[in-house]
PDB file of C-alpha atoms in Angstrom:
ATOM      1  CA  MET A   1      57.306 221.101 127.803  1.00  0.00           C
ATOM      2  CA  ILE A   2      58.445 223.813 125.602  1.00  0.00           C
ATOM      3  CA  HIS A   3      56.290 226.089 127.698  1.00  0.00           C
ATOM      4  CA  GLN A   4      57.354 225.214 131.294  1.00  0.00           C
ATOM      5  CA  VAL A   5      61.008 225.095 130.413  1.00  0.00           C
ATOM      6  CA  ALA A   6      62.735 227.802 128.633  1.00  0.00           C
ATOM      7  CA  ILE A   7      65.479 226.728 126.107  1.00  0.00           C
ATOM      8  CA  LYS A   8      68.661 228.855 125.778  1.00  0.00           C
ATOM      9  CA  SER A   9      70.987 228.818 123.129  1.00  0.00           C
ATOM     10  CA  LEU A  10      74.422 228.455 124.239  1.00  0.00           C
ATOM     11  CA  PRO A  11      77.238 230.208 122.327  1.00  0.00           C
ATOM     12  CA  GLN A  12      79.341 228.832 119.957  1.00  0.00           C
ATOM     13  CA  GLU A  13      82.385 228.065 121.707  1.00  0.00           C
ATOM     14  CA  TRP A  14      80.118 225.894 124.129  1.00  0.00           C
ATOM     15  CA  MET A  15      79.855 223.441 121.335  1.00  0.00           C
ATOM     16  CA  TRP A  16      82.369 223.402 118.381  1.00  0.00           C
ATOM     17  CA  CYS A  17      81.904 221.309 115.531  1.00  0.00           C
ATOM     18  CA  GLU A  18      83.686 221.055 112.360  1.00  0.00           C
ATOM     19  CA  THR A  19      81.145 220.855 110.114  1.00  0.00           C
ATOM     20  CA  TRP A  20      79.464 224.274 110.915  1.00  0.00           C
ATOM     21  CA  CYS A  21      82.120 226.176 112.867  1.00  0.00           C
ATOM     22  CA  ASP A  22      85.150 227.298 111.414  1.00  0.00           C
ATOM     23  CA  ASP A  23      88.670 226.781 112.760  1.00  0.00           C
ATOM     24  CA  THR A  24      89.578 230.077 114.148  1.00  0.00           C
ATOM     25  CA  SER A  25      87.391 229.656 116.411  1.00  0.00           C
ATOM     26  CA  LYS A  26      87.963 225.901 117.361  1.00  0.00           C
ATOM     27  CA  VAL A  27      91.223 227.946 119.680  1.00  0.00           C
ATOM     28  CA  SER A  28      88.535 229.045 122.333  1.00  0.00           C
ATOM     29  CA  ALA A  29      86.407 226.186 122.151  1.00  0.00           C
ATOM     30  CA  LYS A  30      85.351 224.871 125.753  1.00  0.00           C
ATOM     31  CA  THR A  31      83.644 221.804 123.880  1.00  0.00           C
ATOM     32  CA  ILE A  32      84.254 219.800 120.472  1.00  0.00           C
ATOM     33  CA  ASP A  33      81.402 217.669 119.411  1.00  0.00           C
ATOM     34  CA  LEU A  34      83.398 215.030 117.473  1.00  0.00           C
ATOM     35  CA  CYS A  35      80.271 214.612 115.336  1.00  0.00           C
ATOM     36  CA  ASN A  36      79.951 212.892 111.669  1.00  0.00           C
ATOM     37  CA  ASN A  37      80.272 215.039 109.009  1.00  0.00           C
ATOM     38  CA  PRO A  38      77.774 213.983 106.338  1.00  0.00           C
ATOM     39  CA  LYS A  39      79.790 215.566 103.373  1.00  0.00           C
ATOM     40  CA  THR A  40      83.186 213.161 104.102  1.00  0.00           C
ATOM     41  CA  LYS A  41      81.938 210.292 105.859  1.00  0.00           C
ATOM     42  CA  GLU A  42      85.511 209.927 107.610  1.00  0.00           C
ATOM     43  CA  PRO A  43      85.066 207.849 110.649  1.00  0.00           C
ATOM     44  CA  LYS A  44      84.962 209.528 114.081  1.00  0.00           C
ATOM     45  CA  LEU A  45      88.197 207.817 115.687  1.00  0.00           C
ATOM     46  CA  THR A  46      90.260 209.114 112.428  1.00  0.00           C
ATOM     47  CA  ALA A  47      88.421 212.796 112.804  1.00  0.00           C
ATOM     48  CA  ALA A  48      89.041 213.157 116.565  1.00  0.00           C
ATOM     49  CA  ALA A  49      92.828 212.105 115.455  1.00  0.00           C
ATOM     50  CA  ARG A  50      92.718 214.755 112.836  1.00  0.00           C
ATOM     51  CA  ILE A  51      90.703 217.959 114.814  1.00  0.00           C
ATOM     52  CA  VAL A  52      92.521 216.769 118.387  1.00  0.00           C
ATOM     53  CA  PRO A  53      96.339 216.999 118.100  1.00  0.00           C
ATOM     54  CA  GLU A  54      96.266 215.187 121.563  1.00  0.00           C
ATOM     55  CA  TRP A  55      94.147 212.160 120.919  1.00  0.00           C
ATOM     56  CA  VAL A  56      96.139 209.956 119.432  1.00  0.00           C
ATOM     57  CA  GLU A  57      98.512 210.434 122.929  1.00  0.00           C
ATOM     58  CA  TYR A  58      95.474 210.000 124.749  1.00  0.00           C
ATOM     59  CA  ASP A  59      94.122 206.658 122.791  1.00  0.00           C
ATOM     60  CA  ASN A  60      97.345 205.176 123.153  1.00  0.00           C
ATOM     61  CA  GLU A  61      97.595 205.860 127.088  1.00  0.00           C
ATOM     62  CA  ILE A  62      94.094 204.245 127.405  1.00  0.00           C
ATOM     63  CA  LYS A  63      95.341 201.349 125.127  1.00  0.00           C
ATOM     64  CA  GLN A  64      98.176 200.425 127.446  1.00  0.00           C
ATOM     65  CA  LEU A  65      96.329 200.585 130.222  1.00  0.00           C
ATOM     66  CA  LEU A  66      93.400 198.445 129.155  1.00  0.00           C
ATOM     67  CA  GLY A  67      95.979 196.031 128.456  1.00  0.00           C
ATOM     68  CA  ARG A  68      97.817 196.148 131.850  1.00  0.00           C
ATOM     69  CA  VAL A  69      94.400 195.032 133.474  1.00  0.00           C
ATOM     70  CA  GLN A  70      93.795 192.097 130.840  1.00  0.00           C
ATOM     71  CA  GLU A  71      97.360 191.292 131.546  1.00  0.00           C
ATOM     72  CA  GLN A  72      96.479 191.565 135.334  1.00  0.00           C
ATOM     73  CA  GLU A  73      93.088 189.618 134.942  1.00  0.00           C
ATOM     74  CA  ASP A  74      94.770 187.078 133.016  1.00  0.00           C
ATOM     75  CA  THR A  75      97.263 186.406 135.655  1.00  0.00           C
ATOM     76  CA  ALA A  76      94.477 185.960 138.490  1.00  0.00           C
ATOM     77  CA  THR A  77      92.721 183.512 136.715  1.00  0.00           C
ATOM     78  CA  GLN A  78      95.941 181.464 135.777  1.00  0.00           C
ATOM     79  CA  LYS A  79      96.411 181.904 139.811  1.00  0.00           C
ATOM     80  CA  GLN A  80      92.954 180.725 140.609  1.00  0.00           C
ATOM     81  CA  THR A  81      92.978 177.728 138.177  1.00  0.00           C
ATOM     82  CA  PRO A  82      94.378 174.526 139.092  1.00  0.00           C
ATOM     83  CA  SER A  83      96.963 173.585 136.687  1.00  0.00           C
ATOM     84  CA  PRO A  84      95.988 169.582 135.302  1.00  0.00           C
ATOM     85  CA  SER A  85      98.596 167.496 137.488  1.00  0.00           C
ATOM     86  CA  GLN A  86      97.766 169.418 140.494  1.00  0.00           C
ATOM     87  CA  HIS A  87      94.047 168.481 139.516  1.00  0.00           C
ATOM     88  CA  ASP A  88      94.977 164.780 138.831  1.00  0.00           C
ATOM     89  CA  LYS A  89      96.435 164.576 142.462  1.00  0.00           C
ATOM     90  CA  GLY A  90      93.218 165.845 143.743  1.00  0.00           C
ATOM     91  CA  TYR A  91      95.047 168.874 145.439  1.00  0.00           C
TER      92      TYR A  91
END
């Protein structure tokens, strides 16, 4: 397959990774790879919050959204489930 499809390397700014890229090149990065650093064994979410400043804000926004969705699902389930008093009376 390698002889049929040419493989090209992308410039560094297309895949910035803390393990092999310097901090000054992060400014021009088009994508940031939150790869595991074998030297530090730092968890990915901890590294993400440190490497990408807006990560914490985005993460909190997603958590709030998930909480609202869960509340809506719980409310919908409660409305569909008859209360024990309704069930006993045959409603």
